[in-house]
Amino acid sequence: MRNRLHAQVVVVGGGPVGMLLAAELGERGVDTVVLETKASVSERPKARVLHARALQGLARRGYFPELVGGTAPAGEKAEAPFRFAGIPGLCITAPASEPGPVLKCPQAELERLFEQRARAVGVRVLRGRRVTGVVQEERGVRVTVQGPAGCLEYAARYLVGADGGRSTVRELAGVPSESFRATTSGLAALVTLEDARELPPGWHRTPRGWIVAHDIPGVGTHVRTLDCSGPHPDRHLPPSTGELRAELARIAGREIAFREPRWLSRFSDFARLARSYRLGRVFLAGDAAHLHFPVGAQGLSTGVQDALNLGWKLALAVRGHAGGDLLDTYDQERRPAARRVIDNTVAQLALMRSEPGADSLRALFCGLVAADRESHHLSDLISGQDTVLPGRTRRPSAWTGRFLQNLGLRTGAGRTDVIGLLRPGRPVLLLFGWAGGRHAERARGWEDVVRTVHVAPTPDVPCEALLVLPDGYVAWAAAPDGDRLEDALSLYFGERSPRSGERAVMTGAGVLS
């Protein structure tokens, strides 16, 4: 008979998304276990860019405080150069009061950072574990695990698969997905060039394909090739050093000498999107939920935002403080974001092809990229700052679903800002001046979940009150003929008795059974 262990949430996958989610749960008091197949963090070069919206969300959870320069005048921006489909000139901007438009940080460093916090808040991180079975039941999920001590079984309230593009959880749980076949082939490798002048850092385009190179000081050169003429006949076949040499020479039109690669892998534009991020008590996050062509460095940031969206909702559900369908909003909010990423990477790839007409299309987009400094359409798309969540109330205001920029605020205890108020990980009800104060009594029944803060009025927020969710998005705003605060609070955090603040009977997916 298998040994049975217990946890409130099991997270499968110890990459950056799984570790961040586990840290979010652990910090909120949820008994969480992470199951990871690898014995240690992989140093293989992977993602290395965090975009603005992911950075902004992480800042509200206490990460990268050194990057937050304090409050700044409304409209003041910070900028970072970027590319769209390899076209230079794109300018990613973000409010100067936020941590910055772009952070370049190796994925391995992020994994260690998130794992350190997860362990510090009591998360059990178990490496060398492979999931072999998933069974959903009415009150939880049973997860069969093969590890150093043999076969074990975990009984959990919820299971999250953050185990990558070839997700075992997705397959075992039977979560259907929509896939898009590969039309290109690419190689990625970490090499040491015999002569660095033969392949300078940057994006190199020829009629035969692309070579992208960037130097990693003290480590080597990360090289990627892209052949847009068609997919590899077997994309699961491990590539060889000889194949890399031949492909570099074919695209560049000359031999590029390098020593034996430290790492070598294959990629393509194969894409996948789970048809739902939730199936009962099983959730998917990161590459397990969405996979796309790796252009624009959007995958890591999209996964980080998955974790920040799901973490607080799952914690409330475990504690019995979630509205009936709160957990369903994870799919409703994050799946469309991944669809936008897949769509924009398909568009970028169309610009990168060598087919007839591609040069004319690229010339047109060069002008559009340059003009984006004023419109911000492309830059906000890539950085995730165009995200507006769907309203859940009957009469949402213009603020509903928007991300609340970091603002300087004045309370009775002194000056603070939005980032500081959200750091504890709780929803915050901001009441502006005496007019906002009249909403305080209406929120009293939810004071064990929602933190109420009285602040001085500010021209940056021309309304009496805002209900801000832990990931920084506005759930409700006071507005003439708008929704009642009590209705919004009930929707997100469940019905409460108006007199005692006691929780009313709950039904639905978010209930603690």
XYZ file of C-alpha atoms in Angstrom:
513
model
C 0.000 0.000 0.000
C 1.347 3.433 -0.926
C 2.253 5.941 1.767
C -0.224 8.827 1.633
C 0.894 12.355 2.436
C -1.237 15.475 2.622
C -1.055 19.079 1.443
C -3.576 21.769 0.660
C -2.025 22.495 -2.747
C 0.432 20.446 -4.798
C 2.393 22.348 -7.454
C 4.062 20.181 -10.092
C 7.029 21.931 -11.679
C 9.815 23.825 -9.942
C 10.581 26.334 -12.670
C 10.036 30.068 -12.147
C 6.246 29.873 -12.517
C 5.791 26.932 -10.158
C 8.183 28.320 -7.538
C 6.611 31.782 -7.660
C 3.126 30.329 -7.287
C 4.273 28.173 -4.375
C 5.817 31.209 -2.676
C 2.569 33.144 -3.163
C 0.590 30.328 -1.556
C 3.049 29.702 1.255
C 3.211 33.361 2.197
C -0.567 33.299 2.621
C -0.405 30.315 4.963
C -1.329 27.575 2.474
C 0.322 24.183 3.074
C 2.055 23.743 -0.281
C 4.292 21.074 -1.818
C 6.367 21.510 -4.992
C 7.260 18.365 -6.954
C 10.127 18.781 -9.423
C 11.881 16.149 -11.531
C 15.268 17.914 -11.705
C 17.713 17.541 -8.824
C 18.789 21.198 -9.022
C 18.170 24.436 -10.889
C 19.235 24.133 -14.526
C 21.877 26.601 -15.674
C 20.928 26.101 -19.328
C 20.281 29.515 -20.951
C 16.548 29.978 -21.286
C 14.393 33.058 -20.858
C 16.166 36.151 -19.578
C 13.662 39.005 -19.949
C 10.877 40.188 -17.672
C 8.558 42.739 -19.236
C 6.938 45.720 -17.548
C 3.604 44.293 -16.373
C 5.229 41.182 -14.897
C 7.789 43.387 -13.136
C 5.047 45.650 -11.810
C 3.181 42.674 -10.392
C 6.330 41.277 -8.779
C 7.122 44.667 -7.237
C 3.737 44.589 -5.486
C 4.789 41.284 -3.937
C 8.047 42.681 -2.610
C 10.436 41.592 -5.357
C 13.110 43.902 -6.810
C 12.575 46.802 -4.362
C 15.885 48.258 -5.523
C 14.336 48.911 -8.947
C 11.463 51.004 -7.609
C 12.599 54.599 -7.751
C 9.744 55.973 -5.676
C 6.757 57.935 -6.856
C 7.098 60.198 -9.873
C 4.903 62.831 -11.520
C 2.017 61.418 -13.522
C 3.006 60.936 -17.139
C 6.736 60.619 -16.502
C 8.096 57.528 -18.280
C 11.128 55.269 -18.286
C 12.237 53.758 -21.606
C 14.097 50.702 -22.884
C 14.980 49.799 -26.496
C 13.514 46.599 -27.925
C 12.660 44.888 -31.222
C 9.496 43.750 -32.955
C 10.049 40.771 -35.272
C 13.746 41.603 -35.214
C 13.050 45.182 -36.341
C 14.974 47.639 -34.133
C 13.549 50.907 -32.879
C 10.728 49.723 -30.633
C 10.691 51.617 -27.350
C 9.159 49.888 -24.323
C 7.956 52.483 -21.827
C 6.626 52.228 -18.293
C 5.660 54.756 -15.623
C 8.759 56.113 -13.896
C 7.235 55.197 -10.521
C 7.372 51.495 -11.449
C 10.426 49.172 -11.401
C 11.228 49.699 -15.093
C 10.186 48.709 -18.615
C 12.433 45.640 -18.978
C 14.602 43.570 -16.648
C 17.197 41.195 -18.058
C 17.736 38.409 -15.563
C 18.636 34.765 -16.308
C 15.804 32.359 -15.620
C 17.994 30.318 -13.266
C 18.453 33.354 -11.005
C 14.696 33.901 -10.869
C 14.104 30.256 -10.005
C 16.550 30.488 -7.110
C 14.996 33.756 -5.921
C 11.461 32.342 -5.941
C 12.566 29.045 -4.390
C 14.341 30.881 -1.588
C 11.163 32.751 -0.694
C 9.038 29.617 -1.046
C 11.226 27.673 1.375
C 11.345 30.637 3.767
C 7.546 30.587 4.116
C 7.363 26.849 4.718
C 6.803 25.400 1.245
C 8.109 21.838 0.912
C 10.238 21.636 -2.248
C 10.843 18.016 -3.229
C 13.241 17.375 -6.104
C 13.778 14.161 -8.012
C 10.024 13.471 -8.019
C 8.074 12.370 -11.081
C 4.276 12.450 -11.216
C 2.780 9.235 -12.605
C -0.903 9.544 -11.753
C -3.629 12.135 -11.174
C -7.112 11.281 -9.911
C -9.734 13.937 -9.191
C -12.273 13.334 -6.451
C -15.153 15.367 -5.064
C -13.134 16.830 -2.206
C -9.641 16.885 -3.674
C -6.997 15.388 -5.940
C -4.781 12.328 -5.491
C -1.320 12.622 -7.030
C 0.890 9.552 -7.447
C 4.603 10.333 -7.290
C 7.711 8.284 -8.005
C 10.757 9.414 -6.044
C 13.955 8.286 -4.334
C 11.961 6.491 -1.613
C 9.682 4.736 -4.081
C 6.043 5.394 -4.858
C 4.086 7.884 -2.746
C 0.651 9.441 -2.983
C -0.272 13.006 -2.115
C -3.823 13.968 -1.227
C -4.421 17.674 -1.881
C -7.263 20.132 -2.144
C -5.942 21.477 -5.462
C -3.286 20.562 -8.017
C -1.418 23.011 -10.267
C 0.550 21.862 -13.295
C 3.410 24.279 -13.952
C 5.519 21.541 -15.496
C 6.318 22.978 -18.903
C 5.241 22.532 -22.493
C 5.191 18.728 -22.274
C 3.123 18.871 -19.108
C 2.499 15.545 -17.413
C -0.300 17.077 -15.350
C -2.089 18.333 -18.456
C -1.949 14.894 -20.045
C -2.849 12.858 -16.939
C -5.723 15.180 -15.997
C -7.056 15.091 -19.554
C -7.086 18.850 -20.137
C -7.775 19.388 -23.858
C -5.723 21.892 -25.816
C -5.639 23.619 -29.179
C -2.364 23.155 -31.055
C -0.795 24.890 -34.038
C 1.635 22.863 -36.140
C 5.236 23.908 -36.638
C 6.219 25.690 -39.853
C 9.816 26.586 -38.922
C 12.840 24.949 -37.325
C 15.437 26.432 -35.016
C 18.471 25.515 -32.945
C 19.665 27.049 -29.678
C 23.098 26.472 -28.184
C 25.635 27.830 -25.737
C 29.009 27.871 -27.476
C 32.467 29.375 -27.231
C 33.395 31.062 -30.501
C 36.919 30.560 -31.785
C 36.865 34.157 -33.026
C 34.200 36.431 -31.536
C 34.478 38.752 -34.546
C 32.916 36.061 -36.753
C 29.552 36.418 -34.995
C 29.008 39.768 -33.247
C 26.149 40.009 -30.733
C 22.822 40.939 -32.298
C 20.227 39.860 -34.854
C 21.615 38.728 -38.223
C 19.224 38.238 -41.148
C 20.128 36.680 -44.500
C 17.960 35.363 -47.360
C 18.440 31.895 -45.827
C 17.285 32.610 -42.273
C 18.227 34.256 -38.996
C 21.056 33.993 -36.479
C 20.661 35.698 -33.107
C 23.640 35.871 -30.764
C 24.195 37.370 -27.353
C 27.227 37.096 -25.115
C 26.981 35.801 -21.553
C 30.058 37.167 -19.757
C 32.289 34.431 -18.430
C 30.080 31.712 -19.913
C 29.981 31.921 -23.704
C 27.719 32.963 -26.553
C 24.065 31.976 -26.705
C 23.313 31.306 -30.374
C 19.938 30.708 -32.007
C 19.239 29.901 -35.641
C 15.903 30.088 -37.441
C 14.975 28.428 -40.728
C 11.586 29.640 -41.978
C 11.448 27.283 -44.978
C 9.721 24.493 -43.067
C 9.669 22.370 -39.906
C 12.280 19.803 -39.007
C 11.080 16.307 -40.010
C 11.378 15.178 -36.379
C 11.358 18.088 -33.936
C 11.822 15.709 -30.994
C 15.106 14.345 -32.407
C 18.076 15.652 -30.356
C 20.246 17.970 -32.492
C 23.945 17.331 -33.029
C 26.995 19.576 -33.080
C 27.419 18.817 -36.772
C 23.874 19.974 -37.487
C 24.532 23.262 -35.686
C 27.782 23.844 -37.617
C 26.055 23.168 -40.923
C 23.063 25.379 -40.116
C 25.199 28.327 -39.012
C 27.286 28.027 -42.183
C 24.215 27.720 -44.409
C 22.508 30.822 -42.997
C 25.647 32.958 -42.640
C 27.144 31.859 -45.960
C 30.467 31.067 -44.275
C 31.917 28.775 -41.633
C 31.633 29.971 -38.030
C 34.105 28.100 -35.836
C 33.161 27.208 -32.271
C 34.067 24.672 -29.625
C 31.805 21.839 -28.502
C 28.482 23.319 -27.276
C 27.693 23.146 -23.577
C 23.969 22.932 -24.340
C 22.140 22.303 -27.582
C 18.392 22.138 -28.179
C 15.755 22.471 -30.852
C 12.777 24.855 -31.092
C 10.070 25.808 -33.584
C 6.924 27.882 -33.883
C 4.751 25.016 -32.633
C 2.126 26.559 -30.364
C -0.412 25.210 -27.917
C -3.162 26.751 -25.815
C -5.126 24.783 -23.234
C -8.856 25.034 -23.885
C -9.301 25.810 -20.205
C -6.774 26.645 -17.498
C -9.008 24.898 -14.985
C -10.503 21.426 -14.972
C -12.227 20.853 -11.641
C -9.523 21.040 -8.986
C -6.656 20.971 -11.487
C -5.105 24.178 -12.842
C -2.434 24.847 -15.458
C 0.071 27.714 -15.472
C 3.012 28.846 -17.585
C 4.120 26.713 -20.532
C 1.844 23.886 -19.399
C -1.083 26.161 -20.307
C 0.362 28.076 -23.262
C 3.283 27.662 -25.637
C 4.306 29.974 -28.480
C 7.108 30.915 -30.855
C 9.889 32.451 -28.716
C 10.072 35.962 -30.138
C 9.575 39.102 -28.082
C 10.646 37.365 -24.852
C 7.044 37.116 -23.681
C 6.790 33.561 -22.338
C 8.387 34.062 -18.926
C 6.431 37.251 -18.234
C 3.158 35.604 -19.248
C 3.822 32.716 -16.866
C 4.769 35.058 -14.017
C 1.463 36.865 -14.442
C -0.345 33.503 -14.380
C 1.196 32.778 -10.977
C 0.404 36.234 -9.583
C -3.209 35.948 -10.758
C -3.819 32.423 -9.466
C -1.905 32.579 -6.186
C -4.159 34.867 -4.156
C -7.336 33.316 -5.561
C -6.282 29.787 -4.691
C -5.240 30.899 -1.201
C -8.654 32.482 -0.592
C -10.372 29.317 -1.826
C -8.353 27.132 0.550
C -9.235 29.428 3.460
C -12.922 29.521 2.490
C -12.895 33.226 1.619
C -13.454 33.014 -2.140
C -16.603 33.968 -3.970
C -18.363 31.056 -5.640
C -16.762 31.423 -9.080
C -13.585 33.324 -8.191
C -11.360 30.442 -9.288
C -13.023 30.430 -12.707
C -11.793 33.985 -13.296
C -8.228 32.681 -13.551
C -9.038 31.104 -16.914
C -11.259 34.005 -17.974
C -8.497 36.542 -17.330
C -5.286 34.732 -18.210
C -6.249 32.608 -21.212
C -7.103 35.642 -23.407
C -3.717 37.134 -22.491
C -1.951 34.010 -23.753
C -4.056 34.059 -26.923
C -2.842 37.605 -27.596
C 0.760 36.462 -27.162
C 0.290 33.567 -29.583
C -1.354 35.885 -32.116
C 1.346 38.541 -31.928
C 4.157 35.984 -32.235
C 2.476 34.569 -35.348
C 2.385 38.112 -36.756
C 6.042 38.696 -35.892
C 7.054 35.441 -37.534
C 5.240 36.495 -40.718
C 7.521 39.546 -40.800
C 10.612 37.386 -40.301
C 9.998 35.047 -43.237
C 11.875 35.283 -46.523
C 8.850 34.802 -48.746
C 7.997 37.203 -51.616
C 6.554 40.399 -50.227
C 8.142 40.000 -46.798
C 10.664 42.781 -47.456
C 7.897 45.211 -48.376
C 5.966 44.233 -45.275
C 9.046 44.724 -43.102
C 9.696 48.134 -44.646
C 6.138 49.151 -43.789
C 6.515 47.913 -40.217
C 9.782 49.781 -39.771
C 7.724 52.959 -39.978
C 5.046 51.599 -37.648
C 7.657 50.569 -35.092
C 9.193 54.043 -35.206
C 5.754 55.653 -34.784
C 4.972 53.428 -31.806
C 6.835 55.848 -29.541
C 3.656 57.944 -29.654
C 0.928 55.298 -29.898
C 2.506 52.621 -27.623
C 0.306 49.989 -29.270
C 3.083 47.515 -30.069
C 5.162 48.237 -26.972
C 2.198 47.842 -24.615
C 1.244 44.634 -26.423
C 4.704 43.120 -25.952
C 5.084 44.337 -22.363
C 1.594 43.257 -21.290
C 0.619 46.783 -20.285
C -2.395 46.724 -22.603
C -4.063 44.146 -20.331
C -7.488 45.141 -19.042
C -9.381 42.454 -17.160
C -13.060 41.826 -17.954
C -15.475 43.433 -15.524
C -17.407 41.071 -13.274
C -20.011 43.413 -11.834
C -23.228 44.475 -13.572
C -22.267 48.120 -14.082
C -18.463 48.308 -14.191
C -16.854 51.729 -14.136
C -14.107 53.015 -16.412
C -11.595 51.991 -13.722
C -12.722 48.374 -13.504
C -10.143 45.902 -14.791
C -7.386 48.494 -15.102
C -3.993 48.120 -13.448
C -3.476 50.776 -10.780
C -0.199 52.569 -11.410
C 2.081 53.114 -8.440
C 0.984 56.402 -6.897
C 2.195 58.366 -3.924
C -0.534 58.429 -1.261
C -0.908 60.195 2.075
C -2.491 58.422 5.036
C -2.925 59.409 8.663
C 0.297 57.526 9.424
C 2.317 59.331 6.753
C 3.230 58.881 3.110
C 3.076 55.550 1.296
C 2.407 54.229 -2.204
C 0.371 51.573 -3.997
C 3.271 49.102 -4.081
C 3.734 49.376 -0.324
C 0.030 48.947 0.423
C -0.218 45.787 -1.685
C 2.955 44.164 -0.324
C 1.086 42.154 2.399
C -0.792 40.348 -0.377
C -4.304 41.387 0.638
C -6.987 43.224 -1.351
C -7.011 46.918 -0.464
C -9.991 49.262 -0.311
C -8.721 52.808 -0.870
C -11.030 55.503 0.528
C -10.195 59.003 -0.710
C -10.988 61.838 1.692
C -14.216 62.371 3.620
C -16.335 61.415 0.608
C -14.666 58.018 0.398
C -15.037 57.461 4.119
C -18.745 56.773 3.765
C -17.898 53.423 2.146
C -15.993 52.146 5.191
C -19.021 50.764 7.014
C -20.135 48.856 3.934
C -16.860 46.918 3.890
C -16.844 46.046 7.584
C -18.128 42.502 7.068
C -15.054 41.668 4.951
C -12.404 43.218 7.188
C -10.751 39.818 7.760
C -9.976 39.673 4.018
C -9.881 43.262 2.746
C -7.632 45.951 4.186
C -9.296 49.370 4.313
C -6.994 52.388 3.993
C -8.085 56.027 4.278
C -5.983 58.292 2.060
C -6.011 61.938 1.069
C -7.688 62.767 -2.249
C -5.406 62.880 -5.288
C -6.073 64.223 -8.792
C -4.616 60.983 -10.177
C -7.700 59.089 -8.929
C -10.824 61.209 -9.461
C -13.221 58.954 -7.557
C -14.208 58.324 -3.946
C -13.025 54.743 -3.537
C -11.215 51.889 -5.300
C -11.126 48.184 -4.488
C -7.698 46.947 -5.610
C -6.977 43.231 -5.906
C -3.675 41.737 -4.675
C -2.240 41.563 -8.210
C -2.794 45.293 -8.719
C -5.977 45.355 -10.813
C -9.057 47.383 -9.873
C -12.122 45.279 -9.067
C -14.515 48.119 -8.245
C -14.640 51.905 -8.226
C -17.235 54.201 -6.694
C -19.239 55.783 -9.493
C -22.652 57.441 -9.903
C -25.218 54.767 -10.770
C -22.456 52.168 -10.443
C -22.362 48.892 -8.560
C -22.595 48.793 -4.789
C -19.387 48.032 -2.922
C -21.128 45.210 -1.043
C -22.018 43.508 -4.315
C -18.420 43.615 -5.540
C -17.088 42.332 -2.215
C -19.606 39.477 -2.204
C -18.717 38.580 -5.767
C -15.007 38.275 -5.035
C -14.941 37.211 -1.391
C -18.307 35.600 -0.697
C -21.479 36.717 1.055
C -21.205 38.032 4.604
C -23.747 38.724 7.303
C -24.203 42.521 7.391
C -24.368 42.585 11.191
C -21.759 40.184 12.453
C -19.405 39.940 9.478
C -19.824 36.166 9.659
C -19.541 34.260 6.444
C -22.802 33.164 4.858
C -23.273 29.713 3.356
C -21.178 29.340 0.198
C -21.597 27.253 -2.884
C -19.449 26.808 -5.958
C -15.953 25.911 -7.027
C -14.181 28.135 -4.522
C -15.758 26.608 -1.410
C -13.687 24.865 1.215
C -15.415 21.488 1.180
